[in-house]
PDB file of C-alpha atoms in Angstrom:
ATOM      1  CA  MET Q   1     -20.303 -40.249  15.061  1.00 65.00           C
ATOM      2  CA  PRO Q   2     -17.247 -41.850  13.448  1.00 73.00           C
ATOM      3  CA  THR Q   3     -14.240 -39.710  12.525  1.00 70.00           C
ATOM      4  CA  THR Q   4     -14.772 -40.116   8.801  1.00 68.00           C
ATOM      5  CA  ASP Q   5     -18.314 -38.747   9.062  1.00 74.00           C
ATOM      6  CA  VAL Q   6     -17.022 -35.709  10.950  1.00 65.00           C
ATOM      7  CA  LEU Q   7     -14.384 -35.078   8.280  1.00 61.00           C
ATOM      8  CA  VAL Q   8     -16.960 -35.408   5.496  1.00 64.00           C
ATOM      9  CA  ALA Q   9     -19.265 -32.920   7.256  1.00 70.00           C
ATOM     10  CA  ARG Q  10     -16.402 -30.454   7.671  1.00 69.00           C
ATOM     11  CA  GLY Q  11     -15.426 -30.853   4.017  1.00 67.00           C
ATOM     12  CA  LYS Q  12     -18.973 -30.005   2.910  1.00 72.00           C
ATOM     13  CA  LYS Q  13     -18.980 -26.873   5.099  1.00 70.00           C
ATOM     14  CA  LEU Q  14     -15.646 -25.768   3.644  1.00 61.00           C
ATOM     15  CA  ALA Q  15     -16.876 -26.358   0.109  1.00 61.00           C
ATOM     16  CA  ALA Q  16     -20.002 -24.294   0.809  1.00 63.00           C
ATOM     17  CA  GLY Q  17     -17.848 -21.493   2.240  1.00 59.00           C
ATOM     18  CA  ALA Q  18     -15.546 -21.582  -0.786  1.00 58.00           C
ATOM     19  CA  GLY Q  19     -18.550 -21.310  -3.106  1.00 62.00           C
ATOM     20  CA  ALA Q  20     -19.763 -18.218  -1.249  1.00 60.00           C
ATOM     21  CA  LEU Q  21     -16.288 -16.720  -1.464  1.00 58.00           C
ATOM     22  CA  THR Q  22     -16.138 -17.347  -5.213  1.00 61.00           C
ATOM     23  CA  THR Q  23     -19.512 -15.639  -5.637  1.00 60.00           C
ATOM     24  CA  ALA Q  24     -18.396 -12.630  -3.599  1.00 57.00           C
ATOM     25  CA  VAL Q  25     -15.198 -12.248  -5.631  1.00 57.00           C
ATOM     26  CA  ALA Q  26     -17.101 -12.453  -8.906  1.00 56.00           C
ATOM     27  CA  LEU Q  27     -19.672  -9.905  -7.723  1.00 55.00           C
ATOM     28  CA  GLY Q  28     -16.909  -7.577  -6.531  1.00 59.00           C
ATOM     29  CA  ALA Q  29     -15.171  -7.753  -9.903  1.00 55.00           C
ATOM     30  CA  THR Q  30     -18.456  -6.934 -11.656  1.00 55.00           C
ATOM     31  CA  LEU Q  31     -19.052  -3.928  -9.421  1.00 51.00           C
ATOM     32  CA  LEU Q  32     -15.480  -2.772  -9.925  1.00 54.00           C
ATOM     33  CA  VAL Q  33     -15.879  -2.766 -13.718  1.00 54.00           C
ATOM     34  CA  ALA Q  34     -19.243  -0.987 -13.495  1.00 55.00           C
ATOM     35  CA  ALA Q  35     -17.991   1.735 -11.129  1.00 53.00           C
ATOM     36  CA  PRO Q  36     -18.358   5.274 -12.506  1.00 56.00           C
ATOM     37  CA  ALA Q  37     -15.254   7.224 -13.448  1.00 55.00           C
ATOM     38  CA  GLN Q  38     -14.080   9.878 -11.009  1.00 57.00           C
ATOM     39  CA  ALA Q  39     -13.132  13.422 -11.842  1.00 58.00           C
ATOM     40  CA  ALA Q  40      -9.463  14.391 -11.824  1.00 59.00           C
ATOM     41  CA  PRO Q  41      -8.214  15.680  -8.473  1.00 62.00           C
ATOM     42  CA  HIS Q  42      -7.917  19.405  -7.941  1.00 62.00           C
ATOM     43  CA  PRO Q  43      -4.522  20.795  -8.905  1.00 64.00           C
ATOM     44  CA  ARG Q  44      -2.294  21.561  -5.947  1.00 65.00           C
ATOM     45  CA  PRO Q  45      -1.447  25.216  -5.437  1.00 61.00           C
ATOM     46  CA  THR Q  46       2.149  26.205  -6.015  1.00 62.00           C
ATOM     47  CA  PRO Q  47       4.015  26.842  -2.767  1.00 59.00           C
ATOM     48  CA  GLN Q  48       4.529  30.483  -1.905  1.00 62.00           C
ATOM     49  CA  GLU Q  49       7.864  31.738  -0.666  1.00 57.00           C
ATOM     50  CA  GLN Q  50       7.838  32.134   3.077  1.00 54.00           C
ATOM     51  CA  PRO Q  51      10.227  34.364   4.970  1.00 53.00           C
ATOM     52  CA  ALA Q  52      13.056  32.608   6.784  1.00 50.00           C
ATOM     53  CA  PRO Q  53      12.181  31.810  10.416  1.00 47.00           C
ATOM     54  CA  GLN Q  54      13.718  34.272  12.814  1.00 47.00           C
ATOM     55  CA  GLU Q  55      15.324  33.413  16.141  1.00 45.00           C
ATOM     56  CA  GLN Q  56      12.637  33.600  18.806  1.00 44.00           C
ATOM     57  CA  PRO Q  57      13.496  35.741  21.810  1.00 46.00           C
ATOM     58  CA  VAL Q  58      13.684  34.056  25.184  1.00 43.00           C
ATOM     59  CA  PRO Q  59      10.397  34.748  27.040  1.00 45.00           C
ATOM     60  CA  GLN Q  60      10.559  36.797  30.244  1.00 44.00           C
ATOM     61  CA  MET Q  61       9.394  35.498  33.616  1.00 45.00           C
ATOM     62  CA  GLU Q  62       7.190  37.639  35.853  1.00 44.00           C
ATOM     63  CA  SER Q  63      10.164  38.520  38.067  1.00 46.00           C
ATOM     64  CA  GLY Q  64      12.044  39.985  35.093  1.00 43.00           C
ATOM     65  CA  GLN Q  65      14.583  37.150  34.802  1.00 49.00           C
ATOM     66  CA  ASP Q  66      15.102  35.178  31.614  1.00 56.00           C
ATOM     67  CA  TYR Q  67      14.021  31.566  31.379  1.00 75.00           C
ATOM     68  CA  ALA Q  68      16.931  29.193  31.536  1.00 90.00           C
ATOM     69  CA  TYR Q  69      17.453  27.314  28.309  1.00 92.00           C
ATOM     70  CA  GLY Q  70      19.896  24.758  27.011  1.00 94.00           C
ATOM     71  CA  SER Q  71      21.425  23.526  23.774  1.00 94.00           C
ATOM     72  CA  VAL Q  72      21.903  19.832  23.027  1.00 95.00           C
ATOM     73  CA  THR Q  73      25.626  19.037  22.694  1.00 94.00           C
ATOM     74  CA  ALA Q  74      25.423  15.279  22.037  1.00 94.00           C
ATOM     75  CA  ALA Q  75      26.690  14.593  18.506  1.00 93.00           C
ATOM     76  CA  ARG Q  76      23.895  12.105  17.789  1.00 93.00           C
ATOM     77  CA  GLY Q  77      21.209  13.932  19.740  1.00 93.00           C
ATOM     78  CA  MET Q  78      19.577  12.587  22.874  1.00 94.00           C
ATOM     79  CA  ASN Q  79      16.396  10.961  24.174  1.00 93.00           C
ATOM     80  CA  GLU Q  80      13.812  12.701  26.321  1.00 94.00           C
ATOM     81  CA  ARG Q  81      12.941  10.460  29.271  1.00 94.00           C
ATOM     82  CA  GLU Q  82       9.756  10.046  31.319  1.00 94.00           C
ATOM     83  CA  TYR Q  83      11.813  10.093  34.554  1.00 94.00           C
ATOM     84  CA  PRO Q  84      15.426  11.164  35.253  1.00 94.00           C
ATOM     85  CA  SER Q  85      17.010   7.783  34.484  1.00 93.00           C
ATOM     86  CA  THR Q  86      18.225   5.908  31.411  1.00 92.00           C
ATOM     87  CA  ASP Q  87      16.019   2.994  32.543  1.00 94.00           C
ATOM     88  CA  SER Q  88      12.954   5.189  32.033  1.00 93.00           C
ATOM     89  CA  SER Q  89      11.031   4.994  28.765  1.00 94.00           C
ATOM     90  CA  SER Q  90      11.954   7.372  25.964  1.00 93.00           C
ATOM     91  CA  LYS Q  91       9.240   9.940  25.188  1.00 92.00           C
ATOM     92  CA  GLY Q  92      10.962  11.906  22.437  1.00 92.00           C
ATOM     93  CA  TYR Q  93      14.228  12.807  20.763  1.00 92.00           C
ATOM     94  CA  LEU Q  94      16.233  16.030  20.590  1.00 93.00           C
ATOM     95  CA  ARG Q  95      18.713  16.739  17.781  1.00 94.00           C
ATOM     96  CA  ASN Q  96      22.214  18.096  18.199  1.00 94.00           C
ATOM     97  CA  GLY Q  97      22.066  21.873  18.598  1.00 93.00           C
ATOM     98  CA  GLY Q  98      18.372  21.830  19.524  1.00 90.00           C
ATOM     99  CA  ARG Q  99      17.282  24.581  21.907  1.00 92.00           C
ATOM    100  CA  ILE Q 100      15.102  23.644  24.887  1.00 92.00           C
ATOM    101  CA  TYR Q 101      13.696  25.601  27.814  1.00 93.00           C
ATOM    102  CA  LEU Q 102      14.643  24.214  31.222  1.00 93.00           C
ATOM    103  CA  VAL Q 103      12.175  24.248  34.138  1.00 92.00           C
ATOM    104  CA  CYS Q 104      14.369  22.887  36.932  1.00 94.00           C
ATOM    105  CA  LYS Q 105      17.027  20.300  37.795  1.00 93.00           C
ATOM    106  CA  VAL Q 106      17.406  17.295  40.117  1.00 95.00           C
ATOM    107  CA  ARG Q 107      20.228  14.992  41.155  1.00 95.00           C
ATOM    108  CA  ALA Q 108      19.587  11.463  39.889  1.00 94.00           C
ATOM    109  CA  GLN Q 109      21.404   8.783  37.866  1.00 93.00           C
ATOM    110  CA  SER Q 110      24.988   9.749  37.056  1.00 93.00           C
ATOM    111  CA  ILE Q 111      25.867   9.923  33.367  1.00 92.00           C
ATOM    112  CA  ARG Q 112      29.679   9.819  33.011  1.00 92.00           C
ATOM    113  CA  GLY Q 113      30.197  11.723  36.246  1.00 94.00           C
ATOM    114  CA  ASN Q 114      27.315  14.207  35.875  1.00 93.00           C
ATOM    115  CA  ASP Q 115      24.293  13.419  38.079  1.00 95.00           C
ATOM    116  CA  LEU Q 116      22.119  16.399  37.079  1.00 95.00           C
ATOM    117  CA  TRP Q 117      18.943  15.997  35.021  1.00 95.00           C
ATOM    118  CA  TYR Q 118      16.787  18.828  33.635  1.00 94.00           C
ATOM    119  CA  LEU Q 119      13.005  18.889  33.465  1.00 94.00           C
ATOM    120  CA  ILE Q 120      12.180  20.509  30.139  1.00 92.00           C
ATOM    121  CA  ARG Q 121       9.244  22.769  29.476  1.00 89.00           C
ATOM    122  CA  GLY Q 122       6.538  21.582  27.118  1.00 83.00           C
ATOM    123  CA  SER Q 123       3.394  19.508  26.986  1.00 80.00           C
ATOM    124  CA  ARG Q 124       5.236  16.239  27.728  1.00 83.00           C
ATOM    125  CA  ARG Q 125       7.284  17.437  30.753  1.00 89.00           C
ATOM    126  CA  THR Q 126      10.197  15.096  30.058  1.00 94.00           C
ATOM    127  CA  TRP Q 127      13.724  14.819  31.478  1.00 95.00           C
ATOM    128  CA  ILE Q 128      17.130  15.094  29.804  1.00 95.00           C
ATOM    129  CA  ALA Q 129      20.611  14.352  31.151  1.00 95.00           C
ATOM    130  CA  ALA Q 130      22.609  17.514  31.872  1.00 94.00           C
ATOM    131  CA  LYS Q 131      25.768  15.768  30.650  1.00 94.00           C
ATOM    132  CA  HIS Q 132      24.796  16.514  27.049  1.00 94.00           C
ATOM    133  CA  VAL Q 133      23.293  20.006  27.503  1.00 95.00           C
ATOM    134  CA  ALA Q 134      25.005  23.392  27.589  1.00 94.00           C
ATOM    135  CA  ASN Q 135      22.716  25.462  29.803  1.00 90.00           C
ATOM    136  CA  HIS Q 136      22.326  29.248  29.595  1.00 91.00           C
ATOM    137  CA  GLY Q 137      20.963  31.009  32.646  1.00 90.00           C
ATOM    138  CA  ASN Q 138      20.394  29.898  36.214  1.00 91.00           C
ATOM    139  CA  VAL Q 139      18.519  26.586  36.511  1.00 92.00           C
ATOM    140  CA  ARG Q 140      17.022  26.163  39.987  1.00 91.00           C
ATOM    141  CA  TYR Q 141      16.541  22.855  41.770  1.00 92.00           C
ATOM    142  CA  CYS Q 142      13.022  21.444  41.420  1.00 91.00           C
ATOM    143  CA  LYS Q 143      12.511  21.424  45.193  1.00 89.00           C
ATOM    144  CA  ASP Q 144      13.026  25.224  45.201  1.00 86.00           C
ATOM    145  CA  VAL Q 145      10.810  25.832  42.173  1.00 80.00           C
ATOM    146  CA  HIS Q 146       7.919  23.822  43.608  1.00 68.00           C
ATOM    147  CA  ARG Q 147       8.368  25.349  47.054  1.00 67.00           C
ATOM    148  CA  ASP Q 148       7.728  28.813  45.590  1.00 56.00           C
ATOM    149  CA  ARG Q 149       4.489  27.696  43.944  1.00 57.00           C
ATOM    150  CA  ALA Q 150       2.664  26.339  47.018  1.00 52.00           C
ATOM    151  CA  GLN Q 151       2.824  28.154  50.339  1.00 51.00           C
ATOM    152  CA  PRO Q 152       1.766  26.414  53.602  1.00 52.00           C
ATOM    153  CA  ASN Q 153      -1.262  28.677  54.089  1.00 50.00           C
ATOM    154  CA  ASP Q 154      -2.777  28.045  50.643  1.00 47.00           C
ATOM    155  CA  GLU Q 155      -6.466  27.062  50.814  1.00 50.00           C
ATOM    156  CA  TYR Q 156      -6.224  24.047  48.520  1.00 48.00           C
ATOM    157  CA  ARG Q 157      -3.562  22.486  50.703  1.00 48.00           C
ATOM    158  CA  TYR Q 158      -5.860  22.308  53.726  1.00 48.00           C
ATOM    159  CA  ALA Q 159      -9.124  21.601  51.917  1.00 50.00           C
ATOM    160  CA  GLY Q 160     -11.035  18.845  53.631  1.00 44.00           C
TER     161      GLY Q 160
END
């Protein structure tokens, strides 16, 4: 089939498609004009005054010690990281002055001379650089925290 015949066939197909499109647009406009009117939306209730949020007390651990927590000291806030490294992807953001509960700490990438990173408590379990956190309470190393959780004679450890 010569090239001109192919182009003519394609032109006819495009013209047929354009005609269908024109029909659809015209039908849509007709349906839009014939659409029934809708009732007015319900009025929104006026907001009630809520009491000011109070400072939440630090929860107690089973042993009677307070959870360690920290306050963000970075002027522009800081990123939460998937792993204790600035190369790791950011999973969240903490504002200056934000209060976070600290699970444990590890030694990893040094940030301006500070090589400690904190694992923070929450559903994401992310890491923050200790350089920009003022911690309150004793933060244990992660190797010590995890050692206390699983003892060598636990059943699940030796399950076969």
